[in-house]
PDB file of C-alpha atoms in Angstrom:
ATOM      1  CA  MET R   1      -0.244  -0.011   0.113  1.00 56.00           C
ATOM      2  CA  SER R   2       2.675   2.617   0.841  1.00 66.00           C
ATOM      3  CA  ARG R   3       4.514   1.680  -2.452  1.00 63.00           C
ATOM      4  CA  LEU R   4       1.397   2.494  -4.381  1.00 59.00           C
ATOM      5  CA  PHE R   5       0.691   5.742  -2.459  1.00 57.00           C
ATOM      6  CA  LEU R   6       4.472   6.774  -2.943  1.00 56.00           C
ATOM      7  CA  LEU R   7       3.851   5.897  -6.929  1.00 56.00           C
ATOM      8  CA  LEU R   8       0.641   7.951  -6.911  1.00 59.00           C
ATOM      9  CA  ALA R   9       2.500  10.880  -4.983  1.00 51.00           C
ATOM     10  CA  MET R  10       5.437  10.912  -7.681  1.00 58.00           C
ATOM     11  CA  VAL R  11       2.957  10.999 -10.662  1.00 46.00           C
ATOM     12  CA  VAL R  12       1.102  13.876  -9.302  1.00 45.00           C
ATOM     13  CA  LEU R  13       3.998  15.905  -8.244  1.00 46.00           C
ATOM     14  CA  GLY R  14       5.508  15.198 -11.781  1.00 46.00           C
ATOM     15  CA  ALA R  15       2.200  16.424 -13.265  1.00 43.00           C
ATOM     16  CA  PHE R  16       2.224  19.457 -10.979  1.00 40.00           C
ATOM     17  CA  VAL R  17       5.805  20.575 -11.887  1.00 36.00           C
ATOM     18  CA  GLY R  18       5.204  19.953 -15.564  1.00 41.00           C
ATOM     19  CA  ALA R  19       2.198  22.113 -15.815  1.00 37.00           C
ATOM     20  CA  ALA R  20       3.822  24.827 -13.829  1.00 36.00           C
ATOM     21  CA  SER R  21       6.547  24.896 -15.990  1.00 38.00           C
ATOM     22  CA  ALA R  22       4.666  25.120 -18.940  1.00 38.00           C
ATOM     23  CA  LEU R  23       2.725  27.831 -17.702  1.00 36.00           C
ATOM     24  CA  TRP R  24       5.539  29.818 -16.049  1.00 35.00           C
ATOM     25  CA  SER R  25       7.329  29.700 -19.420  1.00 41.00           C
ATOM     26  CA  THR R  26       4.571  31.392 -21.128  1.00 42.00           C
ATOM     27  CA  GLY R  27       4.486  34.278 -18.672  1.00 45.00           C
ATOM     28  CA  ILE R  28       0.681  33.024 -17.817  1.00 40.00           C
ATOM     29  CA  PHE R  29       1.152  33.824 -14.298  1.00 39.00           C
ATOM     30  CA  GLY R  30       2.111  37.633 -14.816  1.00 43.00           C
ATOM     31  CA  GLY R  31       5.491  37.148 -14.748  1.00 43.00           C
ATOM     32  CA  ARG R  32       7.504  37.548 -17.861  1.00 48.00           C
ATOM     33  CA  GLY R  33       8.699  33.884 -18.157  1.00 43.00           C
ATOM     34  CA  ILE R  34      11.184  32.543 -20.198  1.00 42.00           C
ATOM     35  CA  VAL R  35      10.170  34.458 -23.197  1.00 48.00           C
ATOM     36  CA  LEU R  36      12.957  34.116 -25.703  1.00 49.00           C
ATOM     37  CA  SER R  37      16.384  32.308 -24.865  1.00 57.00           C
ATOM     38  CA  ASP R  38      18.306  30.595 -27.522  1.00 77.00           C
ATOM     39  CA  ILE R  39      20.288  33.560 -28.777  1.00 91.00           C
ATOM     40  CA  ASP R  40      21.508  36.384 -26.211  1.00 93.00           C
ATOM     41  CA  VAL R  41      23.616  39.512 -27.795  1.00 94.00           C
ATOM     42  CA  ALA R  42      24.348  41.888 -24.796  1.00 93.00           C
ATOM     43  CA  GLY R  43      20.735  41.143 -22.925  1.00 93.00           C
ATOM     44  CA  TRP R  44      18.510  41.092 -26.056  1.00 96.00           C
ATOM     45  CA  VAL R  45      17.518  37.683 -26.237  1.00 94.00           C
ATOM     46  CA  SER R  46      15.773  35.701 -29.160  1.00 91.00           C
ATOM     47  CA  ASP R  47      15.006  32.326 -30.558  1.00 85.00           C
ATOM     48  CA  TRP R  48      16.046  30.889 -33.944  1.00 79.00           C
ATOM     49  CA  SER R  49      13.299  28.337 -33.604  1.00 73.00           C
ATOM     50  CA  ILE R  50      10.410  30.816 -33.892  1.00 62.00           C
ATOM     51  CA  GLY R  51       8.135  29.985 -37.115  1.00 51.00           C
ATOM     52  CA  SER R  52      10.158  26.631 -37.861  1.00 50.00           C
ATOM     53  CA  PRO R  53       8.686  23.215 -37.748  1.00 51.00           C
ATOM     54  CA  SER R  54      11.311  22.434 -34.984  1.00 53.00           C
ATOM     55  CA  SER R  55       9.684  24.509 -32.570  1.00 49.00           C
ATOM     56  CA  GLY R  56       8.732  22.696 -29.527  1.00 50.00           C
ATOM     57  CA  PRO R  57       5.079  23.293 -27.554  1.00 54.00           C
ATOM     58  CA  TYR R  58       6.736  25.667 -24.851  1.00 48.00           C
ATOM     59  CA  THR R  59       8.254  28.044 -27.767  1.00 49.00           C
ATOM     60  CA  ARG R  60       4.803  27.934 -29.550  1.00 49.00           C
ATOM     61  CA  ALA R  61       2.929  28.748 -26.330  1.00 49.00           C
ATOM     62  CA  ARG R  62       5.340  31.612 -25.706  1.00 50.00           C
ATOM     63  CA  ILE R  63       4.634  32.766 -29.540  1.00 51.00           C
ATOM     64  CA  ALA R  64       1.076  32.700 -28.757  1.00 50.00           C
ATOM     65  CA  ARG R  65       1.346  34.257 -25.385  1.00 51.00           C
ATOM     66  CA  HIS R  66       3.460  37.003 -26.659  1.00 52.00           C
ATOM     67  CA  GLY R  67       1.937  37.944 -29.913  1.00 51.00           C
ATOM     68  CA  LEU R  68       5.033  37.218 -32.276  1.00 53.00           C
ATOM     69  CA  LEU R  69       4.028  36.538 -35.904  1.00 56.00           C
ATOM     70  CA  ALA R  70       6.110  33.493 -35.839  1.00 65.00           C
ATOM     71  CA  LEU R  71       7.809  34.057 -39.419  1.00 77.00           C
ATOM     72  CA  THR R  72      10.522  32.014 -39.967  1.00 83.00           C
ATOM     73  CA  LYS R  73      13.978  33.369 -39.179  1.00 85.00           C
ATOM     74  CA  GLU R  74      14.799  34.050 -42.881  1.00 89.00           C
ATOM     75  CA  GLU R  75      11.784  36.220 -42.993  1.00 92.00           C
ATOM     76  CA  ALA R  76      12.130  38.025 -39.358  1.00 91.00           C
ATOM     77  CA  VAL R  77      13.742  37.546 -36.262  1.00 92.00           C
ATOM     78  CA  TYR R  78      12.700  38.982 -33.084  1.00 91.00           C
ATOM     79  CA  PHE R  79      14.808  40.153 -29.950  1.00 94.00           C
ATOM     80  CA  THR R  80      13.518  40.872 -26.567  1.00 94.00           C
ATOM     81  CA  ARG R  81      14.832  42.753 -23.695  1.00 96.00           C
ATOM     82  CA  SER R  82      13.213  43.802 -20.122  1.00 95.00           C
ATOM     83  CA  THR R  83      16.470  45.226 -18.281  1.00 96.00           C
ATOM     84  CA  ASP R  84      18.464  48.491 -18.682  1.00 97.00           C
ATOM     85  CA  ASP R  85      22.065  48.513 -19.230  1.00 96.00           C
ATOM     86  CA  SER R  86      22.738  48.179 -15.674  1.00 96.00           C
ATOM     87  CA  GLY R  87      20.594  45.115 -15.211  1.00 96.00           C
ATOM     88  CA  GLU R  88      17.710  46.830 -13.572  1.00 96.00           C
ATOM     89  CA  PRO R  89      13.956  45.893 -14.890  1.00 97.00           C
ATOM     90  CA  LEU R  90      12.624  48.520 -17.349  1.00 97.00           C
ATOM     91  CA  SER R  91       9.973  50.756 -15.807  1.00 96.00           C
ATOM     92  CA  ASP R  92       7.487  53.461 -16.749  1.00 95.00           C
ATOM     93  CA  THR R  93       8.875  55.165 -13.142  1.00 95.00           C
ATOM     94  CA  CYS R  94      12.064  55.841 -15.184  1.00 96.00           C
ATOM     95  CA  ASP R  95      13.300  57.743 -18.232  1.00 96.00           C
ATOM     96  CA  TYR R  96      15.803  56.027 -20.483  1.00 97.00           C
ATOM     97  CA  LEU R  97      17.772  57.020 -23.558  1.00 96.00           C
ATOM     98  CA  ILE R  98      17.929  54.180 -26.180  1.00 97.00           C
ATOM     99  CA  ALA R  99      20.802  54.526 -28.575  1.00 96.00           C
ATOM    100  CA  GLY R 100      21.698  52.313 -31.712  1.00 94.00           C
ATOM    101  CA  GLU R 101      22.723  52.311 -35.426  1.00 91.00           C
ATOM    102  CA  ALA R 102      21.520  50.697 -38.667  1.00 88.00           C
ATOM    103  CA  GLN R 103      20.390  47.124 -38.139  1.00 92.00           C
ATOM    104  CA  PRO R 104      21.162  44.296 -40.476  1.00 93.00           C
ATOM    105  CA  ALA R 105      18.040  43.997 -42.164  1.00 94.00           C
ATOM    106  CA  GLU R 106      15.776  45.320 -44.909  1.00 93.00           C
ATOM    107  CA  TRP R 107      13.659  47.160 -42.193  1.00 93.00           C
ATOM    108  CA  TRP R 108      13.521  46.935 -38.354  1.00 94.00           C
ATOM    109  CA  SER R 109      11.332  48.438 -35.594  1.00 94.00           C
ATOM    110  CA  VAL R 110      11.631  48.844 -31.718  1.00 96.00           C
ATOM    111  CA  THR R 111       8.117  48.595 -29.848  1.00 95.00           C
ATOM    112  CA  LEU R 112       7.454  48.710 -26.198  1.00 97.00           C
ATOM    113  CA  TYR R 113       4.923  46.201 -24.425  1.00 95.00           C
ATOM    114  CA  ASP R 114       3.798  46.060 -20.906  1.00 93.00           C
ATOM    115  CA  ALA R 115       4.050  43.339 -18.409  1.00 87.00           C
ATOM    116  CA  GLY R 116       1.084  41.288 -20.076  1.00 88.00           C
ATOM    117  CA  SER R 117       2.813  41.408 -23.549  1.00 86.00           C
ATOM    118  CA  ARG R 118       0.276  44.293 -24.438  1.00 90.00           C
ATOM    119  CA  LEU R 119       0.627  47.424 -26.180  1.00 92.00           C
ATOM    120  CA  PRO R 120       0.407  50.002 -22.932  1.00 94.00           C
ATOM    121  CA  MET R 121      -3.233  51.702 -22.608  1.00 93.00           C
ATOM    122  CA  ASN R 122      -2.265  55.326 -23.792  1.00 94.00           C
ATOM    123  CA  ASP R 123      -3.241  57.365 -26.664  1.00 93.00           C
ATOM    124  CA  ASP R 124       0.362  58.928 -27.231  1.00 94.00           C
ATOM    125  CA  GLY R 125       0.799  57.169 -30.413  1.00 93.00           C
ATOM    126  CA  ALA R 126       4.549  56.928 -29.863  1.00 95.00           C
ATOM    127  CA  LEU R 127       4.792  53.089 -28.720  1.00 94.00           C
ATOM    128  CA  SER R 128       7.451  52.242 -31.316  1.00 94.00           C
ATOM    129  CA  LEU R 129      10.167  53.394 -33.385  1.00 93.00           C
ATOM    130  CA  ASP R 130      11.102  51.935 -36.891  1.00 92.00           C
ATOM    131  CA  ALA R 131      13.698  52.499 -39.805  1.00 91.00           C
ATOM    132  CA  THR R 132      11.652  54.816 -41.574  1.00 88.00           C
ATOM    133  CA  ARG R 133      11.459  57.374 -38.700  1.00 83.00           C
ATOM    134  CA  ILE R 134      15.392  57.292 -38.850  1.00 80.00           C
ATOM    135  CA  GLY R 135      15.916  57.863 -42.255  1.00 68.00           C
ATOM    136  CA  GLU R 136      19.200  57.473 -43.829  1.00 63.00           C
ATOM    137  CA  GLU R 137      20.951  58.247 -40.521  1.00 65.00           C
ATOM    138  CA  GLY R 138      23.231  55.399 -39.312  1.00 79.00           C
ATOM    139  CA  ALA R 139      23.331  56.368 -35.560  1.00 88.00           C
ATOM    140  CA  TRP R 140      20.127  57.053 -33.590  1.00 92.00           C
ATOM    141  CA  GLU R 141      18.782  57.674 -30.370  1.00 93.00           C
ATOM    142  CA  ALA R 142      15.382  58.069 -28.755  1.00 95.00           C
ATOM    143  CA  VAL R 143      14.031  58.686 -25.459  1.00 96.00           C
ATOM    144  CA  ILE R 144      11.810  56.374 -23.475  1.00 97.00           C
ATOM    145  CA  SER R 145       9.513  58.074 -20.987  1.00 96.00           C
ATOM    146  CA  ALA R 146       5.876  58.403 -19.554  1.00 95.00           C
ATOM    147  CA  SER R 147       5.785  62.078 -20.838  1.00 93.00           C
ATOM    148  CA  LYS R 148       7.018  63.455 -24.318  1.00 93.00           C
ATOM    149  CA  PRO R 149      10.323  65.157 -24.275  1.00 89.00           C
ATOM    150  CA  GLN R 150      10.323  69.018 -24.432  1.00 86.00           C
ATOM    151  CA  ASP R 151      13.419  68.876 -26.828  1.00 82.00           C
ATOM    152  CA  GLY R 152      11.742  67.095 -29.944  1.00 78.00           C
ATOM    153  CA  ASN R 153      13.963  63.903 -29.653  1.00 84.00           C
ATOM    154  CA  LEU R 154      12.585  60.990 -30.897  1.00 93.00           C
ATOM    155  CA  TRP R 155      10.248  59.286 -28.007  1.00 95.00           C
ATOM    156  CA  ILE R 156       8.934  55.744 -27.187  1.00 97.00           C
ATOM    157  CA  SER R 157       6.160  56.354 -24.778  1.00 97.00           C
ATOM    158  CA  SER R 158       6.091  54.323 -21.464  1.00 97.00           C
ATOM    159  CA  LEU R 159       3.062  55.896 -20.112  1.00 96.00           C
ATOM    160  CA  ASN R 160       0.902  53.171 -18.095  1.00 95.00           C
ATOM    161  CA  ALA R 161       3.294  50.319 -18.985  1.00 96.00           C
ATOM    162  CA  GLY R 162       4.421  49.497 -15.661  1.00 95.00           C
ATOM    163  CA  ASN R 163       7.461  47.213 -15.904  1.00 96.00           C
ATOM    164  CA  PHE R 164       7.826  46.579 -19.721  1.00 97.00           C
ATOM    165  CA  ASP R 165      10.028  44.978 -22.093  1.00 95.00           C
ATOM    166  CA  LEU R 166      10.915  46.019 -25.812  1.00 97.00           C
ATOM    167  CA  THR R 167      11.011  44.238 -28.576  1.00 94.00           C
ATOM    168  CA  LEU R 168      13.328  44.641 -31.705  1.00 95.00           C
ATOM    169  CA  ARG R 169      12.084  43.038 -34.895  1.00 94.00           C
ATOM    170  CA  LEU R 170      14.194  42.751 -37.872  1.00 95.00           C
ATOM    171  CA  TYR R 171      12.812  41.817 -41.259  1.00 95.00           C
ATOM    172  CA  ARG R 172      14.507  39.988 -44.026  1.00 95.00           C
ATOM    173  CA  PRO R 173      17.701  39.960 -41.967  1.00 95.00           C
ATOM    174  CA  LEU R 174      21.075  39.695 -43.650  1.00 95.00           C
ATOM    175  CA  PRO R 175      22.378  36.240 -44.075  1.00 94.00           C
ATOM    176  CA  ALA R 176      25.183  37.198 -41.450  1.00 95.00           C
ATOM    177  CA  LEU R 177      23.063  38.032 -38.853  1.00 94.00           C
ATOM    178  CA  LEU R 178      21.664  34.524 -38.923  1.00 92.00           C
ATOM    179  CA  THR R 179      25.037  32.940 -39.114  1.00 92.00           C
ATOM    180  CA  ASP R 180      26.470  34.960 -36.503  1.00 94.00           C
ATOM    181  CA  PRO R 181      24.304  37.181 -34.450  1.00 93.00           C
ATOM    182  CA  GLN R 182      27.119  37.976 -32.070  1.00 92.00           C
ATOM    183  CA  ALA R 183      29.435  39.512 -34.470  1.00 93.00           C
ATOM    184  CA  SER R 184      26.778  40.834 -36.716  1.00 93.00           C
ATOM    185  CA  LEU R 185      24.080  42.670 -34.664  1.00 93.00           C
ATOM    186  CA  ALA R 186      24.952  45.908 -32.815  1.00 92.00           C
ATOM    187  CA  VAL R 187      21.679  45.812 -30.359  1.00 94.00           C
ATOM    188  CA  PRO R 188      20.495  49.297 -28.864  1.00 96.00           C
ATOM    189  CA  SER R 189      22.006  50.213 -25.488  1.00 97.00           C
ATOM    190  CA  ILE R 190      19.243  51.285 -22.928  1.00 97.00           C
ATOM    191  CA  GLU R 191      20.599  53.923 -20.230  1.00 97.00           C
ATOM    192  CA  ARG R 192      18.705  54.614 -17.214  1.00 96.00           C
ATOM    193  CA  ILE R 193      18.864  58.599 -17.262  1.00 94.00           C
ATOM    194  CA  ASP R 194      16.142  59.491 -14.781  1.00 88.00           C
ATOM    195  CA  CYS R 195      14.018  57.860 -11.897  1.00 89.00           C
ATOM    196  CA  GLU R 196      11.569  60.108  -9.966  1.00 73.00           C
ATOM    197  CA  GLY R 197       9.302  57.463  -8.373  1.00 51.00           C
ATOM    198  CA  ARG R 198       6.194  58.186 -10.759  1.00 49.00           C
ATOM    199  CA  VAL R 199       3.566  55.968 -10.251  1.00 45.00           C
ATOM    200  CA  SER R 200       1.728  54.671 -13.639  1.00 44.00           C
ATOM    201  CA  GLY R 201      -2.009  55.668 -13.946  1.00 44.00           C
TER     202      GLY R 201
END
């Protein structure tokens, strides 16, 4: 009897741990989960299996949860980051300077998402930045803030975002990026420039 009880307990525990890990990996508990983790370039993480037949059930669940289009890596790759250059979580109570250069793709964008992987609830019309706004310039920078900067700089609004993350999308990436992302991708830096303890709302 005790052996049967032990066996049943192990089965129940295994099922619980498996289900919990699956739910956590998708971020369904409200945490960020393990969103993307196959490739890491200076804190920007991605997964080359997105959109491919080789992607497993956890990857597909994360794609569904986080709203990626799941194109193959030859069509698009996605990098996500949820911390600044000092390793602190990105928050709408702080202002940041994001700076980068031309990306190895035909077109790219950076979009801000809240902790639920949704666009924040605001009507600022400034939740993303893309190659068309940069023009022919190589180097670029923008302010991430809950309020529009007065100096007219490029701006990504974090109003009502809480703890947020950024997604860098690169469409039709150059072959070199897929071969060696560490050497080919100069990811944007994210410098925290001000924190005033503002409360989202």
